[in-house]
Coordinates of C-alpha atoms in Angstrom, one line a residue:
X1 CA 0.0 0.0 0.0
X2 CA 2.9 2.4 -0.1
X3 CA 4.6 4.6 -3.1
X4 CA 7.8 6.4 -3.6
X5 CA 7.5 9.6 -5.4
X6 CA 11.1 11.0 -7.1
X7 CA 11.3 14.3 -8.7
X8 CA 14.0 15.2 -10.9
X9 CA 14.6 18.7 -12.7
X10 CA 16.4 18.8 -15.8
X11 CA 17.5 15.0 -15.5
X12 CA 21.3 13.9 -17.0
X13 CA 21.2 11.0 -18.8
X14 CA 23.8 9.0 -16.3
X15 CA 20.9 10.3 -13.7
X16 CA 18.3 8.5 -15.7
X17 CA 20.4 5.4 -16.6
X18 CA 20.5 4.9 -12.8
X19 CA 16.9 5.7 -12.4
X20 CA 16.5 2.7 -15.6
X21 CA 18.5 0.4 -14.0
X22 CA 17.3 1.0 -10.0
X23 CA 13.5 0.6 -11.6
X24 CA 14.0 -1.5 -14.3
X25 CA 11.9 1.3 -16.3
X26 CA 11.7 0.6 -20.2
X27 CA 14.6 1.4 -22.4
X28 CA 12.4 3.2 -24.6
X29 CA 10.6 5.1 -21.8
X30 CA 14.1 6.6 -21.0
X31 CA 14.9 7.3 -24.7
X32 CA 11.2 9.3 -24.7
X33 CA 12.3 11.3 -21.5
X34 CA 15.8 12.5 -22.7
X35 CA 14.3 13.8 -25.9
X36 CA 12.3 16.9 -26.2
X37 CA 8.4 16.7 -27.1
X38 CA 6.7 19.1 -29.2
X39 CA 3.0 17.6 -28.4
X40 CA 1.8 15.7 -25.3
X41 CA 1.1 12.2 -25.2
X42 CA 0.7 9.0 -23.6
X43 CA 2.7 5.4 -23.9
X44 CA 2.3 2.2 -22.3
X45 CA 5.5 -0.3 -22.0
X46 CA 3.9 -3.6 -20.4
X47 CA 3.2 -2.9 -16.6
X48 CA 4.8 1.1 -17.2
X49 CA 3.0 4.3 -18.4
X50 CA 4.8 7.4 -19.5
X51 CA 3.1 10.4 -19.9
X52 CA 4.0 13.7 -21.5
X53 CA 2.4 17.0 -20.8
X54 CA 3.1 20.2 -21.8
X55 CA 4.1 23.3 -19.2
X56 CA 3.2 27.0 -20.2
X57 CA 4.4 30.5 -18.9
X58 CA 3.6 33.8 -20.6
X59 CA 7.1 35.5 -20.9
X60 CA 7.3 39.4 -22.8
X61 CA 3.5 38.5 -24.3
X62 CA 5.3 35.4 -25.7
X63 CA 4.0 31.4 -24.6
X64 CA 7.1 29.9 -23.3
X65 CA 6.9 26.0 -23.3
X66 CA 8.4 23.8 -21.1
X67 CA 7.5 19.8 -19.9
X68 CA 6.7 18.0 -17.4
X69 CA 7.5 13.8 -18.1
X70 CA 6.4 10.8 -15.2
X71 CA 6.9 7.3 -15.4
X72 CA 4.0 5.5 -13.5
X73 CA 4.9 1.9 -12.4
X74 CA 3.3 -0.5 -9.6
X75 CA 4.6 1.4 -6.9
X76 CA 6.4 4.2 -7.5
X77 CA 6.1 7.6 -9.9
X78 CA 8.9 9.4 -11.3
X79 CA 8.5 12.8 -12.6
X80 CA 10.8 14.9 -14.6
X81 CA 10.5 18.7 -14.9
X82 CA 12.1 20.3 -18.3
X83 CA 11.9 24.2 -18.9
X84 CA 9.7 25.1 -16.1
X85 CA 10.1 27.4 -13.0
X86 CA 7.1 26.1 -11.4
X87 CA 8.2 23.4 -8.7
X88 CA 5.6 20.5 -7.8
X89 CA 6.5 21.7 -3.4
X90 CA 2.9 22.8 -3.6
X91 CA 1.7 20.0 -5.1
X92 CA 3.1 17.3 -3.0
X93 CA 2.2 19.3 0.1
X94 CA -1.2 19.3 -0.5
X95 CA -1.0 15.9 -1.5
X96 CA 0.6 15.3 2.5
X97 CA -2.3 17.2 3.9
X98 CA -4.8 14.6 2.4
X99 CA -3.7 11.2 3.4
X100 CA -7.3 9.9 2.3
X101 CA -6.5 10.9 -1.3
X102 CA -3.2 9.5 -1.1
X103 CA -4.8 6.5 -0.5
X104 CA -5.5 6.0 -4.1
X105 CA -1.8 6.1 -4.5
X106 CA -0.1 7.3 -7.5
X107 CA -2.7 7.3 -9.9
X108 CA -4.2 10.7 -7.7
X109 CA -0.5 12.0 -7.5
X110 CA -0.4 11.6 -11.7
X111 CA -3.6 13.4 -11.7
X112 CA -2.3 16.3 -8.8
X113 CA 0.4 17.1 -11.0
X114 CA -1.9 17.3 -14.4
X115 CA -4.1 19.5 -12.8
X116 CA -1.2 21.6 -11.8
X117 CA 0.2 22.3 -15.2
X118 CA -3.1 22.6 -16.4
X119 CA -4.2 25.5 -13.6
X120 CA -1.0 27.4 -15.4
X121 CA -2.5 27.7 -18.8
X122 CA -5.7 30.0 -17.8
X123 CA -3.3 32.8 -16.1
X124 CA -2.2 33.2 -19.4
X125 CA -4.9 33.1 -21.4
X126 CA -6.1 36.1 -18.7
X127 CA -3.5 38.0 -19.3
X128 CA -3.7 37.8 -23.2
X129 CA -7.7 38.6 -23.0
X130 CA -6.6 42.0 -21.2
X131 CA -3.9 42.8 -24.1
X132 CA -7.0 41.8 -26.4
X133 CA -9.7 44.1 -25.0
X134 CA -6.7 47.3 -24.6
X135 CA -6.6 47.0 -28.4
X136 CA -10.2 46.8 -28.9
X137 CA -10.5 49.6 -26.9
X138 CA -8.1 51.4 -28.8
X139 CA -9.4 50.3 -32.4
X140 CA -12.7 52.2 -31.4
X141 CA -10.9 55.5 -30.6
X142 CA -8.5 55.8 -33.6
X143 CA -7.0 53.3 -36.4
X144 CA -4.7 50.9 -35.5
X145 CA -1.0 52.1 -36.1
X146 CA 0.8 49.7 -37.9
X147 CA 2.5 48.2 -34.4
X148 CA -1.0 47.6 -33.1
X149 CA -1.4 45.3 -36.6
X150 CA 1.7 43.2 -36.0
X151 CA 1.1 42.8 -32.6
X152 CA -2.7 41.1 -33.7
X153 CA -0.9 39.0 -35.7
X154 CA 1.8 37.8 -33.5
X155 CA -0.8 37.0 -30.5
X156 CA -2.8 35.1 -32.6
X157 CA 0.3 33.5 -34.0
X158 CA 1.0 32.6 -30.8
X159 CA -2.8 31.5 -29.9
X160 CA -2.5 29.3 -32.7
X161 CA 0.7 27.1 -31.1
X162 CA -0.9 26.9 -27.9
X163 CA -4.1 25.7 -29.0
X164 CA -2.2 23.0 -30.8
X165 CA -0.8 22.3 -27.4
X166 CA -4.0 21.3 -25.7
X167 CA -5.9 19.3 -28.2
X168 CA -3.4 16.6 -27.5
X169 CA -3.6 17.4 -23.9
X170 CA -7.1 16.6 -24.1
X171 CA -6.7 13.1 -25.8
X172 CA -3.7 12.5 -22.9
X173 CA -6.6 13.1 -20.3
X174 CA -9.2 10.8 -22.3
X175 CA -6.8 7.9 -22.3
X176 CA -5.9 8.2 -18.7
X177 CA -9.3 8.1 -17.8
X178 CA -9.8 4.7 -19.7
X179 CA -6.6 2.7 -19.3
X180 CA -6.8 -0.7 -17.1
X181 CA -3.6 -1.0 -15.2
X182 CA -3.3 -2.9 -11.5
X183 CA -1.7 0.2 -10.2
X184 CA -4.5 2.9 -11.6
X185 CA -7.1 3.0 -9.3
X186 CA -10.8 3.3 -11.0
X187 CA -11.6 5.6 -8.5
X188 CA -9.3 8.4 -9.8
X189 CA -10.5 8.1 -13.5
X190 CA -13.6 10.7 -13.5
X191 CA -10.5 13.3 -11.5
X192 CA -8.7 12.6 -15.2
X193 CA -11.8 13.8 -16.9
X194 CA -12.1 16.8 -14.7
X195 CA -8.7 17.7 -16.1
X196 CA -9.9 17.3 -19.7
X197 CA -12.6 19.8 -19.0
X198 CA -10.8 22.1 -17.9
X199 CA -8.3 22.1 -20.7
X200 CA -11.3 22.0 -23.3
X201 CA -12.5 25.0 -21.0
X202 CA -9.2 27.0 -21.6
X203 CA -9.4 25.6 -25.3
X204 CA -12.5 27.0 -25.8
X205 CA -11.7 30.7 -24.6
X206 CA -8.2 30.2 -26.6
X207 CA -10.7 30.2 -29.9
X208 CA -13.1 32.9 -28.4
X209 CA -10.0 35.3 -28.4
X210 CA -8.5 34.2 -31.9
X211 CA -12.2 35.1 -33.4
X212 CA -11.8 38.6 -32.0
X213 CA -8.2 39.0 -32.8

């Protein structure tokens, strides 16, 4: 009934060869988490699932990406964090404050730490919807200056890439919810699809802003 949780940032590969060979996690599972992803996903080596999910900061009104990788086996989860600032301290103390969802072991922490990069993306899509209405606002005083026009084009440029981002996150959180492994509790699977709604949630207002742009 117990589970290790070990977090790495920004991994070497001797650091994940000893990882491989402490774990005995799939060769290609580490070949996947030394490489760089443009697109979440999900893959499933025998008893082993490694997921892929896409981090996101707004840096100078551009989407910086970054990832978060975990390998789930029987009893233990190993997460890797690539190009992101935000550490998972506040998701593993929560996670210690509820020993009844821990319980469920490390299918909940898998979903803890979704639902963390997840809660990132709408901060950002805030923050672009304010640059979006400033412009409006300015569009119905005056014309546009030719600035204003490739700054439009840029942020839905840059809408565009993230909303490529999250229709694979969505098909991550779908597959979670349905995949039968000992170790993935059923219990957990509708907290998957709460994920997925919130992406398509953030999805949907990602569109809502390209229309207006």
């Amino acid at each position: 009934h117990q589970f290790a949780w070990i977090g790495l940032v920004d991994p070497t590969a001797d650091e994940l060869e000893m990882l491989r060979l402490k774990f005995n996690l799939h060769p290609l599972g580490i070949e996947d988490a030394l490489c760089d992803h443009p697109l979440p996903k999900v893959s499933v080596y025998g008893d082993q699932i490694f997921v892929v999910c896409r981090t996101a900061r707004l840096e100078n009104e551009e989407i910086v990406y970054g990832e978060t990788c975990a390998f789930l086996c029987r009893n233990h989860i190993i997460t890797i964090r690539k190009g992101s600032d935000r550490a998972h301290t506040e998701v593993r103390r929560h996670l210690e404050s509820s020993p009844a969802m821990l319980q469920h072991g490390i299918a909940y922490v898998l979903y803890s730490i979704l639902d963390f990069v997840v809660d990132g993306y709408q901060p950002i899509v805030d923050e672009i919807e304010e640059d979006v209405l400033a412009i409006e606002r300015r569009a119905l005083d005056s014309f546009l200056s030719r600035d204003d026009v490739t700054h439009l084009f840029n942020l839905r440029q840059t809408l565009t890439r993230f909303r490529r981002k999250l229709g694979p996150m969505e098909e991550v959180c779908a597959r979670l919810e349905h995949l039968h492994l000992p170790f993935m509790d059923a219990s957990v699977r509708p907290y998957f699809r709460d994920v997925g709604d919130h992406v398509r949630r953030v999805a949907s207002s990602v569109e809502g802003l390209r229309d207006v742009l």
